[in-house]
Every structure is written in structure tokens, then in C-alpha cells.
Amino acid sequence: MLSVRVWGSRGSIPCPGASTVEFGGNTACLEIRADEKLSIVDMGTGIRTLGEWLLDKDCKKGPIDTDIFVTHTHWDHIMGFPLFAPLFMPTTKLRIRGPVSYEDDTMESIIGTQLSYRYWPVRLSDLAAHLEYDQIKETILDLGDGLRVSTKYLNHPVLCLGYRFEYQGKSIVTAYDTEPFRNLFPTNPQDPHYDEDAAREGELAAREENEKVINFFRNADVLIHDSQYTSSEYEADKIGWGHSTYEYAIAAARKAGVKKLVLFHHDPHRTDKQLAAFETEFREMVTGKTGMEILMAREGLIVEA
């Protein structure tokens, strides 16, 4: 069985409080299970509670030996790392994989910098776990026991990867933080910078990249997709911020033939009441038009592929 459990569903910054109890206030962290084989996607603040759960459950069966896939190194996706309890056990083995940064710093230095006295009382050298770092690009990884992971670059202000987990004919795909690729060249002939050939090539390139992403989603049993904004919010002043809309996520999932869509990376200002209303609205939107199931990500949600 292939499944995903949500430990953190928020984007940008943790937002605990009375208005975020139902859907949760922790930043991105997912637990992927291929039967008993564990993989983790992102180390937002949700990884703290995942770590405590693993100590109580998995450690009774043996040492933690797993892969952590980092979508990108923005802080909300790595800030929970210092509080991941298995780090302090010498029997723990972690392979931390993620995209190559466009900067000179390695993933190890970016993540490890959090564990320095200027930010945190525990240093990286104080950790007992065995850590390995693997900076990856678009690739296919065989994790053994029949589990395969393929990666795809997404559209975000820093290099960001989507992950597709495949096991025994089932698939779970993550696609956040991302927004649709768009033409970066002026398309208005009245614009002084307009170039007809550049505009045409830019349109073609954006279309091709968006098709590649759709193909990455193709026939997924579960797609966990960025949906930080509504279309009106996005069009008003969020273009280029690297996040998608509910409407785009639904349209992309339907085009790709996805069976279950999990709307993810909630804006920190979004309340439980708003998210519940959106969930109802979007479910009604697709009722009778497609067999796709729509779920709003909430902490503790488990979805089977």
C-alpha cells in the first residue's frame, strides 16, 4: 500500500491559533509510506510532531533509516529540522536529498547553518544521527523494495523539485511551491521592448514547460498541489511569487487524469472557516463532471493511493 500523511500543510510561516485548529498551522511536511518503508517530504515545522510519533512507533521496530526529500531550501520548508527528535539518536540514518542550489552554498551548509549559536543552542556537530546529503536534479531514483521516485523542476523563485513516488502500480505526486510557467517577454506590439520572435518563442517555451508538468502528474492516484491563492488574489499582485491558485490546481489535475487532488500549502492568513468553505465550493465545482476527489490538506489527513 502507498499512502501519504500530512504533518504540516501551511506555507510561508507557521500560524498557530484558534482560527487554524482544524487544518493546522505547521509548515510543510509529508510522510510517505510504501507499506512499511518510510520517506519524508520537507522539513517544515510539521516534522517536529512527526519525529515524536516516529520515536513512539517506528523506533520500537528498529532504527530510523530513511530518505528526506526537500522540495527547496526556503526557510518554511527546512525550519523544523533542528527539532526532529531522531536526529539525536546515534542509530538514525538520514539521506537528505534536494535540488542543487543556484548559489555556491551546498544543501548541507544551508540546512546546517540553522544549527549554529547565532540561531540555535544546538550545533550541527552535536547531532548523533548519521546524515548524508544528495543534491539532485531531474532524475529517477530507485529506493529499493519496489519504490521509485522521479523528480521534476517546478516554477518557483529558487530551484524547486516536485516528486513522484511509484510503488506497486500506485503513484503519489507532490507539486508545490509552484505556479504556471508564463511568457516572460512582452507580447504587446506597442511595448518599446516588444520583439515578435522573442514573444513567440517565449509563448512556446511556457506552453512546453506546462505540458511537461502535466505529464509529470499524468494518471497520478494522488496529487498534492500548491493552492495558496484564489485566482483573483493571484492576478491582483501575486504573479511571480511561485505559488498556484485553487482553480489552476483543479484544472491541471483534471487535465492530467488525477484521481485524488489534495489542495496544499495554505496561505497563513487563511482561516479554518475559509478553507472549509473553499473545500465545499470546489468539490461542488467538479461534482458530476469528473470522478476526481478533492480534499483540503489538514494535519493528520491520511490519503491512500
CSV table of N, CA, C and O in Angstrom, one decimal, residues 184-199:
chain,number,residue,atom,x,y,z
A,184,LEU,N,7.8,35.3,-20.5
A,184,LEU,CA,8.5,36.4,-19.8
A,184,LEU,C,8.8,37.6,-20.7
A,184,LEU,O,9.3,38.6,-20.3
A,185,PHE,N,8.4,37.4,-22.0
A,185,PHE,CA,8.7,38.5,-23.0
A,185,PHE,C,7.5,39.4,-23.2
A,185,PHE,O,6.4,38.8,-23.2
A,186,PRO,N,7.6,40.6,-23.5
A,186,PRO,CA,6.5,41.5,-23.8
A,186,PRO,C,5.7,41.0,-25.0
A,186,PRO,O,6.3,40.5,-26.0
A,187,THR,N,4.4,40.9,-24.9
A,187,THR,CA,3.6,40.4,-26.0
A,187,THR,C,2.8,41.5,-26.7
A,187,THR,O,2.1,41.3,-27.7
A,188,ASN,N,2.8,42.7,-26.2
A,188,ASN,CA,2.1,43.9,-26.7
A,188,ASN,C,3.0,44.6,-27.7
A,188,ASN,O,4.1,45.1,-27.4
A,189,PRO,N,2.6,44.6,-29.0
A,189,PRO,CA,3.4,45.3,-30.0
A,189,PRO,C,3.7,46.7,-29.8
A,189,PRO,O,4.6,47.3,-30.3
A,190,GLN,N,2.9,47.4,-28.9
A,190,GLN,CA,3.1,48.8,-28.6
A,190,GLN,C,4.2,48.9,-27.5
A,190,GLN,O,4.7,50.0,-27.3
A,191,ASP,N,4.6,47.8,-26.9
A,191,ASP,CA,5.7,47.9,-25.9
A,191,ASP,C,7.0,48.2,-26.6
A,191,ASP,O,7.3,47.6,-27.6
A,192,PRO,N,7.8,49.2,-26.1
A,192,PRO,CA,9.0,49.5,-26.7
A,192,PRO,C,10.0,48.4,-26.7
A,192,PRO,O,11.0,48.4,-27.5
A,193,HIS,N,9.9,47.4,-25.8
A,193,HIS,CA,10.8,46.2,-25.8
A,193,HIS,C,10.2,45.0,-26.5
A,193,HIS,O,10.8,44.0,-26.5
A,194,TYR,N,9.1,45.2,-27.2
A,194,TYR,CA,8.5,44.1,-27.9
A,194,TYR,C,9.4,43.6,-29.1
A,194,TYR,O,10.0,44.3,-29.8
A,195,ASP,N,9.5,42.2,-29.1
A,195,ASP,CA,10.2,41.6,-30.2
A,195,ASP,C,9.4,40.4,-30.6
A,195,ASP,O,9.1,39.5,-29.8
A,196,GLU,N,8.9,40.4,-31.8
A,196,GLU,CA,7.9,39.4,-32.3
A,196,GLU,C,8.5,38.0,-32.1
A,196,GLU,O,7.8,37.1,-31.6
A,197,ASP,N,9.7,37.7,-32.5
A,197,ASP,CA,10.3,36.4,-32.4
A,197,ASP,C,10.5,36.0,-31.0
A,197,ASP,O,10.2,34.8,-30.6
A,198,ALA,N,10.9,36.9,-30.1
A,198,ALA,CA,11.1,36.6,-28.7
A,198,ALA,C,9.7,36.3,-28.1
A,198,ALA,O,9.6,35.3,-27.3
A,199,ALA,N,8.7,37.0,-28.4
A,199,ALA,CA,7.4,36.8,-27.8
A,199,ALA,C,6.8,35.5,-28.2
A,199,ALA,O,6.3,34.7,-27.4
